[in-house]
PDB file of C-alpha atoms in Angstrom:
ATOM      1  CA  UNK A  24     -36.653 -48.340 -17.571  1.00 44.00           C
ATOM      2  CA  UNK A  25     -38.701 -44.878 -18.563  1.00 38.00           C
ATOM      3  CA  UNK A  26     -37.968 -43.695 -14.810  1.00 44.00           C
ATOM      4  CA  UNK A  27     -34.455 -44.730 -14.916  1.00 43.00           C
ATOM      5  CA  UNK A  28     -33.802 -43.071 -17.879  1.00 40.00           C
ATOM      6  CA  UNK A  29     -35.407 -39.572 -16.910  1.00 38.00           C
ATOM      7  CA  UNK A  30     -33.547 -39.833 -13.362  1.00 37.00           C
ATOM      8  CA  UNK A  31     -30.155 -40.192 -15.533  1.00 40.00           C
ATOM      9  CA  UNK A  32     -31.769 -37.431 -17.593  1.00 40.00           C
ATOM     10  CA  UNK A  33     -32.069 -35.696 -14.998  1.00 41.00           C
ATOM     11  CA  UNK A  34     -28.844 -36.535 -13.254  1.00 41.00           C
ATOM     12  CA  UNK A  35     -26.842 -35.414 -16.235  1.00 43.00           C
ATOM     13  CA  UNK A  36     -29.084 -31.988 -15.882  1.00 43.00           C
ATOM     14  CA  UNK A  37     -28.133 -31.581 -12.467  1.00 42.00           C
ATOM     15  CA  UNK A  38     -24.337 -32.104 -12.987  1.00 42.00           C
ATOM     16  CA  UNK A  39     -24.313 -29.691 -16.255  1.00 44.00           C
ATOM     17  CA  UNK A  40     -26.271 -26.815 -14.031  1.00 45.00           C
ATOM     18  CA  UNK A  41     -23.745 -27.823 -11.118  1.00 46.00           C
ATOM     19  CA  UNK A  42     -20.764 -27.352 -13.699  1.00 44.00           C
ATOM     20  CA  UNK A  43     -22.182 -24.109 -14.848  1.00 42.00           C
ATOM     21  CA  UNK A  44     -22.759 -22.295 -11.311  1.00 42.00           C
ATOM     22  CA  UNK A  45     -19.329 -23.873 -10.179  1.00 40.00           C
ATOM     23  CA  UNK A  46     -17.841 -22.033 -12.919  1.00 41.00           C
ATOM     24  CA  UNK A  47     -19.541 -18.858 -12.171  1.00 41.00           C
ATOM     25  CA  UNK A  48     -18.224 -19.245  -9.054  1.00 41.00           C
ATOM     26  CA  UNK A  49     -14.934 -19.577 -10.092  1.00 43.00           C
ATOM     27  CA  UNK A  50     -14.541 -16.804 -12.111  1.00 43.00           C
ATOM     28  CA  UNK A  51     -15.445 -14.589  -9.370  1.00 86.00           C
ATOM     29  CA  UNK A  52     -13.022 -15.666  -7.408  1.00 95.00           C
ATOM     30  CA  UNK A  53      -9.429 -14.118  -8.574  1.00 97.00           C
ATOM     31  CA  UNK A  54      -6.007 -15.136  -7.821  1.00 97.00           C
ATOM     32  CA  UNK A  55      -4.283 -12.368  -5.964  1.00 98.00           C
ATOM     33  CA  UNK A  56      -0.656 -12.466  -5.046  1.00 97.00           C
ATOM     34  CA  UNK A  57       1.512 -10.350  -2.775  1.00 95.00           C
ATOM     35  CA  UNK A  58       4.671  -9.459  -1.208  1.00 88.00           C
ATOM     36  CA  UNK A  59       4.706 -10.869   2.698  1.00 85.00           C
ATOM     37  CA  UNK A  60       7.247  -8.394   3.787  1.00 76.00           C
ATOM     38  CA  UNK A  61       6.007  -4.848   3.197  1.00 81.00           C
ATOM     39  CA  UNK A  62       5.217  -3.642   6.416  1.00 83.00           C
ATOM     40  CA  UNK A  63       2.891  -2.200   7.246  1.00 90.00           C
ATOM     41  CA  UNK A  64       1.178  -2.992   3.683  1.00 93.00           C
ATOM     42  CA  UNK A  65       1.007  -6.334   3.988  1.00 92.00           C
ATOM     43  CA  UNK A  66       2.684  -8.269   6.542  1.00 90.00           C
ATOM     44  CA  UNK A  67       1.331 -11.961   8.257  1.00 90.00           C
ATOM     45  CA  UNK A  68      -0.377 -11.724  11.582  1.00 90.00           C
ATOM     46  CA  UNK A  69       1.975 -14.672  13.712  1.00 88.00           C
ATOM     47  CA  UNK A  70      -1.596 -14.903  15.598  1.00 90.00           C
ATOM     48  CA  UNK A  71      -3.795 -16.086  13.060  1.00 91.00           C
ATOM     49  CA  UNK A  72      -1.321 -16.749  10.085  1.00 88.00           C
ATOM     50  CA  UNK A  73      -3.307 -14.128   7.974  1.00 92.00           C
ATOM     51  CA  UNK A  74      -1.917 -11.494   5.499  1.00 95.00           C
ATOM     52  CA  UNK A  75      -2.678  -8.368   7.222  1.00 96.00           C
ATOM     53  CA  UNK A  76      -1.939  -4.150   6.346  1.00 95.00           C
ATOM     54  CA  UNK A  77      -3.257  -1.411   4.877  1.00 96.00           C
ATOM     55  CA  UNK A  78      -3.285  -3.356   1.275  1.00 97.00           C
ATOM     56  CA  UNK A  79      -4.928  -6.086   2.610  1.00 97.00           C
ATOM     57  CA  UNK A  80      -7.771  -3.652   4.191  1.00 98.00           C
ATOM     58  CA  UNK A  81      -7.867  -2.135   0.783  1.00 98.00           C
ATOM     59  CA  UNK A  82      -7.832  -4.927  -1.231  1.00 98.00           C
ATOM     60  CA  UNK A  83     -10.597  -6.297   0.398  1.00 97.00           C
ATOM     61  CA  UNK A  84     -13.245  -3.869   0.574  1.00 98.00           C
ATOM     62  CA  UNK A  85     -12.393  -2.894  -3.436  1.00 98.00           C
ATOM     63  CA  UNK A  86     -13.486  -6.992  -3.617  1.00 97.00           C
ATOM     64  CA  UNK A  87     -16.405  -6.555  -1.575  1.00 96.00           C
ATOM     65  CA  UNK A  88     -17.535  -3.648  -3.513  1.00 96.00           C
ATOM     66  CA  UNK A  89     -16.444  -5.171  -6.660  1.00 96.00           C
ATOM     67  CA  UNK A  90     -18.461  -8.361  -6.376  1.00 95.00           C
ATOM     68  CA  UNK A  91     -15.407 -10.962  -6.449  1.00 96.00           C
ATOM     69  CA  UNK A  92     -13.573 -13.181  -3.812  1.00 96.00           C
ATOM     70  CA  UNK A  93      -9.723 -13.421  -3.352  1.00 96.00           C
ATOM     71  CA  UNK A  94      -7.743 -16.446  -3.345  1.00 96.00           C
ATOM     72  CA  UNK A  95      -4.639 -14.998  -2.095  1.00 97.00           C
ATOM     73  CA  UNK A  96      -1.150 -16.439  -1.701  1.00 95.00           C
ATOM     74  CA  UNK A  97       2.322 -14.538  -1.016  1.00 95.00           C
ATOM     75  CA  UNK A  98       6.220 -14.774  -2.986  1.00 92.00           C
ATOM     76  CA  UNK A  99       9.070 -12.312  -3.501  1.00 88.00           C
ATOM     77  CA  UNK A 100       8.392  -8.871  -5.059  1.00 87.00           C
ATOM     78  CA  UNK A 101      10.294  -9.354  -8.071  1.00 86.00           C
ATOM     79  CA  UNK A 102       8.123 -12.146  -9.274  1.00 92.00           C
ATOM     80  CA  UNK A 103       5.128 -10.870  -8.256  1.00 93.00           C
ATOM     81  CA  UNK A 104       4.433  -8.217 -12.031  1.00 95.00           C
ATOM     82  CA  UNK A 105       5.575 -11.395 -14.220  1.00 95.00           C
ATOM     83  CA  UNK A 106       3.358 -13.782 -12.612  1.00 97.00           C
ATOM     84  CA  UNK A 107       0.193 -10.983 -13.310  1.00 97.00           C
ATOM     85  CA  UNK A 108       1.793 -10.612 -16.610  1.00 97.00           C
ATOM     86  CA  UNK A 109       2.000 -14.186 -18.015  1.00 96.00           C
ATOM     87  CA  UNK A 110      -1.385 -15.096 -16.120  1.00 95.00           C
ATOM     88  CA  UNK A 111      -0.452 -17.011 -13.339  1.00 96.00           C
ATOM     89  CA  UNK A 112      -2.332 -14.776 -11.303  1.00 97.00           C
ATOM     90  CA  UNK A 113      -5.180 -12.250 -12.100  1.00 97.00           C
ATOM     91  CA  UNK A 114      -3.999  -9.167  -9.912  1.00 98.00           C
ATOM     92  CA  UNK A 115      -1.324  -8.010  -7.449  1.00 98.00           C
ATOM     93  CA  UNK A 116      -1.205  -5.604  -4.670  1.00 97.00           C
ATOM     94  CA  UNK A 117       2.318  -4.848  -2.813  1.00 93.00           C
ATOM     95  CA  UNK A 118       3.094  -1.362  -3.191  1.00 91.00           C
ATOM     96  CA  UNK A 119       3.480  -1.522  -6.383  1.00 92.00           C
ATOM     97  CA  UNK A 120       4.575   1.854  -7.976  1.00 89.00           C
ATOM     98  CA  UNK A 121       2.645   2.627 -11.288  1.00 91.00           C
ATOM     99  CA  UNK A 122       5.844   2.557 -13.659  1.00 89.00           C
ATOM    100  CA  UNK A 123       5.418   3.498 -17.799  1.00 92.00           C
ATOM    101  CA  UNK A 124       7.212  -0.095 -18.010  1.00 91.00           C
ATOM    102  CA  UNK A 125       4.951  -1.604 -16.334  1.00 93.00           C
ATOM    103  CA  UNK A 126       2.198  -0.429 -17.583  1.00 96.00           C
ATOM    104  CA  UNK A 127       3.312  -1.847 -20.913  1.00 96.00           C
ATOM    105  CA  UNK A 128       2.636  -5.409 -19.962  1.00 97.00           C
ATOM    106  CA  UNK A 129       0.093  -5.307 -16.882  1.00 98.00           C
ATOM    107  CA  UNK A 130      -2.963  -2.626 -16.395  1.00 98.00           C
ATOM    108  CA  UNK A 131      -2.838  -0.828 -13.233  1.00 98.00           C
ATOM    109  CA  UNK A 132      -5.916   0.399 -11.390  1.00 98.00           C
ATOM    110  CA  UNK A 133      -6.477   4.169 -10.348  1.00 98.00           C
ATOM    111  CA  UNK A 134      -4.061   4.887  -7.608  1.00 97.00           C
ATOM    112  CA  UNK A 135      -4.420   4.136  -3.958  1.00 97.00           C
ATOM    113  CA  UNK A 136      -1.768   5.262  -2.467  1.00 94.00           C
ATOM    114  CA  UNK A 137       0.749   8.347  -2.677  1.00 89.00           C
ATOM    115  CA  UNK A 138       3.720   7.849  -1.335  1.00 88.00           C
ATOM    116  CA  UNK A 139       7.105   9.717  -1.162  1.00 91.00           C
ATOM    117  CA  UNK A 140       9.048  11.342   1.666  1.00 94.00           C
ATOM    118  CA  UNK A 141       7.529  13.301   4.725  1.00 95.00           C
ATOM    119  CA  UNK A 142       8.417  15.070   8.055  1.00 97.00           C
ATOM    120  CA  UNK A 143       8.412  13.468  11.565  1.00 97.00           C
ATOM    121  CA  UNK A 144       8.725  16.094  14.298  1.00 98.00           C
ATOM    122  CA  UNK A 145       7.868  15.893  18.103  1.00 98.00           C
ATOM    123  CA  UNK A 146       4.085  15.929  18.948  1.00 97.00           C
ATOM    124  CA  UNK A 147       4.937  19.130  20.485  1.00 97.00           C
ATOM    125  CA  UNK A 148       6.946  20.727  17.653  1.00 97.00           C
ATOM    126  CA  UNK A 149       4.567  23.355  15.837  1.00 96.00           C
ATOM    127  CA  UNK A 150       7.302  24.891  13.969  1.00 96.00           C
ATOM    128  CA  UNK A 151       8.018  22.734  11.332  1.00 97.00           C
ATOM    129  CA  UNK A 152       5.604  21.994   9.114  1.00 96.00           C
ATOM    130  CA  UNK A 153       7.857  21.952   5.576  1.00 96.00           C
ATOM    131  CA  UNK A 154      11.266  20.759   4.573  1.00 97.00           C
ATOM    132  CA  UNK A 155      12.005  25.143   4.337  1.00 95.00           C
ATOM    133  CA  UNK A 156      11.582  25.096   8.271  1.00 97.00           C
ATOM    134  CA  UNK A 157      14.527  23.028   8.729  1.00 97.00           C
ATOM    135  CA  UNK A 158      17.089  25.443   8.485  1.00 96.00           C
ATOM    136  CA  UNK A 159      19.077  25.890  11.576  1.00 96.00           C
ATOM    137  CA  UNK A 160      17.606  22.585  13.137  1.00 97.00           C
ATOM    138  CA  UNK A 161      18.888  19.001  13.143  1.00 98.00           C
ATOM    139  CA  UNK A 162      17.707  16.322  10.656  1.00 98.00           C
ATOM    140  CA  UNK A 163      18.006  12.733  10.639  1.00 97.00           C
ATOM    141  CA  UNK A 164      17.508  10.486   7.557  1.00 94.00           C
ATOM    142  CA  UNK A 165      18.823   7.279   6.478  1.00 90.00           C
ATOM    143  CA  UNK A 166      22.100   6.627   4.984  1.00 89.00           C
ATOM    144  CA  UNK A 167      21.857   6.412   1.110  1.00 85.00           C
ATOM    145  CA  UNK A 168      18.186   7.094   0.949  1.00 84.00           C
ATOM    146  CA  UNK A 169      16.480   9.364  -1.582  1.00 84.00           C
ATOM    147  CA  UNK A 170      15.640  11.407   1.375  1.00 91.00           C
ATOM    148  CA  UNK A 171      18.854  11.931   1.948  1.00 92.00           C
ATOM    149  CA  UNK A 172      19.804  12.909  -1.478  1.00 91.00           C
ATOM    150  CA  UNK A 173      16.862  15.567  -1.153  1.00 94.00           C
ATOM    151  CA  UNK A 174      18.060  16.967   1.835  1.00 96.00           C
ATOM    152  CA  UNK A 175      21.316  17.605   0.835  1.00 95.00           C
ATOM    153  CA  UNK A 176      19.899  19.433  -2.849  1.00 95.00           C
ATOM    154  CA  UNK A 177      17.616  21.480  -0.593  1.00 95.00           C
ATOM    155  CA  UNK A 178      18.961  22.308   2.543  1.00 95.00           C
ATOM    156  CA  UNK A 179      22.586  21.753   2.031  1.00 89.00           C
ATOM    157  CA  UNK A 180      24.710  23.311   4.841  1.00 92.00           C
ATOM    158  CA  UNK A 181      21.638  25.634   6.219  1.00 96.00           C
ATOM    159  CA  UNK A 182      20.856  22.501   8.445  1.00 96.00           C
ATOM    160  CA  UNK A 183      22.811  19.710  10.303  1.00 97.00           C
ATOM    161  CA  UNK A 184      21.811  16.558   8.468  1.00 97.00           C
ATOM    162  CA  UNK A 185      22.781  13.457  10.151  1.00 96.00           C
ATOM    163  CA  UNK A 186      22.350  10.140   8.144  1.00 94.00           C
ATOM    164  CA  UNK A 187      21.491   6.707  10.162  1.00 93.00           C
ATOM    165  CA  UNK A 188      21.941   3.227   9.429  1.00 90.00           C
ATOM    166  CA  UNK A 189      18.786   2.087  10.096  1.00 82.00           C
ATOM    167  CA  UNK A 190      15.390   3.573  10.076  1.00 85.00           C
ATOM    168  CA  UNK A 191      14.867   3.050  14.082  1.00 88.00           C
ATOM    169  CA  UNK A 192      18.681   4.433  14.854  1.00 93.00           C
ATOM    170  CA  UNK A 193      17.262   8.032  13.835  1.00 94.00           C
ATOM    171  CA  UNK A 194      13.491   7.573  15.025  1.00 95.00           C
ATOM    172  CA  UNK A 195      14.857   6.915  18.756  1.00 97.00           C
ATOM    173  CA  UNK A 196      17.735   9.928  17.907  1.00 98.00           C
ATOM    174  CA  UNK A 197      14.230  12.013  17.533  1.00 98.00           C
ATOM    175  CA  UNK A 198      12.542  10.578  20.846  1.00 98.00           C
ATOM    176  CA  UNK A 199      15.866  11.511  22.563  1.00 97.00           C
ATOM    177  CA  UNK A 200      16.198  15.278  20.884  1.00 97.00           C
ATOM    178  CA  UNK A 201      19.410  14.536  19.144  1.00 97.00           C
ATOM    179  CA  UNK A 202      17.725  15.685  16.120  1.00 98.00           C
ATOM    180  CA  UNK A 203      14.269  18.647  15.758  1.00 98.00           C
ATOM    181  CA  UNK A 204      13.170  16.507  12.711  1.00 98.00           C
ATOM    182  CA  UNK A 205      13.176  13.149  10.909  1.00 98.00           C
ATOM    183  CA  UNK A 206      12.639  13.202   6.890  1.00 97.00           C
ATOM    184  CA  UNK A 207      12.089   9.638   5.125  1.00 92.00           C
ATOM    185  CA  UNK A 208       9.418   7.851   3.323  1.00 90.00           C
ATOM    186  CA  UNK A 209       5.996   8.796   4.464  1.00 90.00           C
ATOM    187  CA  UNK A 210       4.584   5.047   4.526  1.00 90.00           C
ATOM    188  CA  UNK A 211       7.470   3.972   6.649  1.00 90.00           C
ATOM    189  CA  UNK A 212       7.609   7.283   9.318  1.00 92.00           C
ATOM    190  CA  UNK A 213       3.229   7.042   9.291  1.00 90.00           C
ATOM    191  CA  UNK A 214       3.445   3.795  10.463  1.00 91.00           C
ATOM    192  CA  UNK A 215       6.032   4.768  13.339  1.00 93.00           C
ATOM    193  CA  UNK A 216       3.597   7.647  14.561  1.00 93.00           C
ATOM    194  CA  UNK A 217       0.901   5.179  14.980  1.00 89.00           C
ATOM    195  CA  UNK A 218       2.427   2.608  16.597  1.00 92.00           C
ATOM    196  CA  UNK A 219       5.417   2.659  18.417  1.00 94.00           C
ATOM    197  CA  UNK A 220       5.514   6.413  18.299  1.00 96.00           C
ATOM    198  CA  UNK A 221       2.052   7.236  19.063  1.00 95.00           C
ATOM    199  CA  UNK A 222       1.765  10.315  21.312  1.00 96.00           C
ATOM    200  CA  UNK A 223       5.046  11.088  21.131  1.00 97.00           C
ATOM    201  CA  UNK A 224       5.797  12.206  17.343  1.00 98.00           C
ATOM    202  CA  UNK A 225       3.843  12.945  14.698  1.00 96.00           C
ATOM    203  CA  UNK A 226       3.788  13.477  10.861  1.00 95.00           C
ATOM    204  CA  UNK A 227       3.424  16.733   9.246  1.00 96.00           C
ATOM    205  CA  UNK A 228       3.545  19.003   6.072  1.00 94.00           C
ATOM    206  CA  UNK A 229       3.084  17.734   2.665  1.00 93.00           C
ATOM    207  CA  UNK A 230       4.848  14.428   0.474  1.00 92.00           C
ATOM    208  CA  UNK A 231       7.534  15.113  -1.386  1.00 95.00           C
ATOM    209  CA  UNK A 232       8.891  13.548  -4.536  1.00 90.00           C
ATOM    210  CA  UNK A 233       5.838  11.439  -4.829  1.00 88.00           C
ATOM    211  CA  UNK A 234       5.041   8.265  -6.311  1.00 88.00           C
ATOM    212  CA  UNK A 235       1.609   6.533  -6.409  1.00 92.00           C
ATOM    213  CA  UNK A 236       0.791   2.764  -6.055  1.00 94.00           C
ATOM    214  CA  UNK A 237      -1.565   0.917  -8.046  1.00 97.00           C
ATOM    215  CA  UNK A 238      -3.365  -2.689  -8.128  1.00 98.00           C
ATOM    216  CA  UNK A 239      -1.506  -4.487 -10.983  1.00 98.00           C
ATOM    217  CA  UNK A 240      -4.197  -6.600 -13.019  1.00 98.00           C
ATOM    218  CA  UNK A 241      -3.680  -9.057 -16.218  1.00 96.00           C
ATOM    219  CA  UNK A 242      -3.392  -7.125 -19.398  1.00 96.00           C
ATOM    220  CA  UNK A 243      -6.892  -6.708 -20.599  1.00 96.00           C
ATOM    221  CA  UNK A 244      -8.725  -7.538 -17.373  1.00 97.00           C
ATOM    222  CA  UNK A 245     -12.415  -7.127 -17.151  1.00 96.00           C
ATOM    223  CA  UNK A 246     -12.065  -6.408 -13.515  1.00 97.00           C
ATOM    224  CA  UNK A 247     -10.336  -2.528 -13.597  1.00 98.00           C
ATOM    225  CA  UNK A 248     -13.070  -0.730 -14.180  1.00 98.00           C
ATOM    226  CA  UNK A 249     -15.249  -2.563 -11.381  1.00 97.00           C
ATOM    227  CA  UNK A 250     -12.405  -2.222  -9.051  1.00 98.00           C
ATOM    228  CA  UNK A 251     -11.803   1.695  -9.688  1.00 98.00           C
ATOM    229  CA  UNK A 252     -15.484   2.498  -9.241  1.00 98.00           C
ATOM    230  CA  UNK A 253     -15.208   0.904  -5.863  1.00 98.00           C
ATOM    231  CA  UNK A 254     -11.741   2.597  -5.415  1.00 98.00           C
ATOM    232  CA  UNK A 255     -13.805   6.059  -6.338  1.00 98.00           C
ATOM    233  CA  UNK A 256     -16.850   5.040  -3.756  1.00 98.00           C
ATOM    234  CA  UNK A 257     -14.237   4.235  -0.996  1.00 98.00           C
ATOM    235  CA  UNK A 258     -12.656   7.295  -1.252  1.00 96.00           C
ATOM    236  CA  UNK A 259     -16.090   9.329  -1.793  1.00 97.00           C
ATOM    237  CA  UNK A 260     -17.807   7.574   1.622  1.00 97.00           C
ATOM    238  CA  UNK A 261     -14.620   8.197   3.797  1.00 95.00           C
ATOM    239  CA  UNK A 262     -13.949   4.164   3.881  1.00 96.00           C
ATOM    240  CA  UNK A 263     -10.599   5.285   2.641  1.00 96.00           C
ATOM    241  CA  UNK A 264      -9.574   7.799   4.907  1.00 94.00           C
ATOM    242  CA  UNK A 265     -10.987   5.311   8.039  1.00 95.00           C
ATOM    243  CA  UNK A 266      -8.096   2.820   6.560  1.00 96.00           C
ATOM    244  CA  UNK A 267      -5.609   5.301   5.495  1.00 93.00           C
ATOM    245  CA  UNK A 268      -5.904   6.603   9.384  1.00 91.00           C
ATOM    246  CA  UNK A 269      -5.587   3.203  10.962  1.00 91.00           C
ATOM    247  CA  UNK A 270      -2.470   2.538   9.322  1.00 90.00           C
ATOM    248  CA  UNK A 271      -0.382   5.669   8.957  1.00 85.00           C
ATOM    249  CA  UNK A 272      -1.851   8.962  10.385  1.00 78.00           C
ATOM    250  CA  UNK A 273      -3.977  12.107   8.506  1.00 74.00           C
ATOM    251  CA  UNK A 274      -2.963  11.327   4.625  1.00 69.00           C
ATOM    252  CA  UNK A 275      -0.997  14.527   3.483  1.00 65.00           C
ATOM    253  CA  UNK A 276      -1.619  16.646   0.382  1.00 57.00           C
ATOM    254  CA  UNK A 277       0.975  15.572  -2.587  1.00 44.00           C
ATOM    255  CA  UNK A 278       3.442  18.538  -3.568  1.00 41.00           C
TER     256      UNK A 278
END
């Protein structure tokens, strides 16, 4: 009876200790969410049906460096800063830009990422290297883009601005020198120099009209301090820059 007892003594021990490192395990793993469709932030590999991009690289070295796991799942952008913000999930990375109104009811990590507009040329251009260079030469940008709007404030008629309806219409109008220069979001014409585009164009000068992304994190969160010290290490070692240059290219200076 004595040795029955101390094995349920024990037993009960056992399950309590189990409890208690099963919980410590859980709270180092956090739910992460993000958008599937961001290319090339994060976007699912149809080989092995795993969120890939240059926020998933991110995201998981800050973990690694942080000391927690991600448990990560995928829905639209526009419920992705209400689910952080009600709990549902503990962070969210999808190129999220750090917004005053956001900040209000999540807490955003350092910045990762600038983005903003930027200059494709031809790998063999060395003129342009700013928006100013442009006059004279041919432009394309996107129909009813913000680079658009930019062009038109800054060049106006002292260049030949042609707007496309789709991103690809002006990148092959470049390939085919109907155009000297393409000017639209730097994330989106980085990612065309290194894939498609690689050898053939490339990305140059500074970003303009910038905007920066952040991790979005629960109001309060323990974990943005731990994740922007890894952020700051990432950047220090030149882990960044390695993932920065897979993805899109040299990162520019911000103007």
């Amino acid at each position: 009876m004595k040795n029955n007892l101390l094995k349920q003594v024990s037993l009960g021990s056992a399950l309590a200790l189990g409890v208690g490192l099963s919980a410590a395990v859980q709270a180092e793993t956090l739910q992460a969410v993000t958008d599937p469709s961001f290319v090339p932030f994060e976007m699912m590999d149809q080989e092995s049906g795993e969120m890939v991009g240059f926020d998933m690289d991110i995201l998981h070295a800050i973990a690694e460096r942080a000391g927690f796991e991600v448990d990560l799942r995928t829905m639209d952008f526009n419920g992705i800063i209400p689910a952080v913000q009600t709990g549902n999930v503990d962070l969210a990375i999808a190129g999220i830009t750090i917004t005053e109104e956001r900040e209000e009811i999540v807490d955003f990590s350092d910045p990762y990422y600038d983005s903003g507009l930027r200059l494709l040329v031809a790998a063999n251009n060395d003129e342009v290297q700013e928006v100013s260079d442009l006059e004279g030469m041919r432009v394309g940008t996107k129909i009813g883009s913000t680079s658009y709007d930019y062009l038109q404030e800054n060049l106006g008629d002292s260049a030949e601005i042609t707007p496309y309806p789709g991103s690809s219409d002006m990148y092959m109008a470049l390939l085919g020198g109907s155009v000297d220069a393409v000017f639209y979001d730097a994330p989106n014409v980085g990612y065309f120099a290194q894939t498609k585009g690689e050898g053939r164009v490339k990305t140059v000068g500074p970003l303009y009209e910038g905007q920066q992304y952040g991790i979005a994190f629960a109001d309060g969160s323990d974990w943005v301090e731990p994740a922007n010290e890894a952020l700051a290490e990432m950047k220090e070692d030149g882990t960044y820059d390695e993932i920065h240059k897979k993805w899109f290219g040299e990162a520019p200076d911000s103007q």
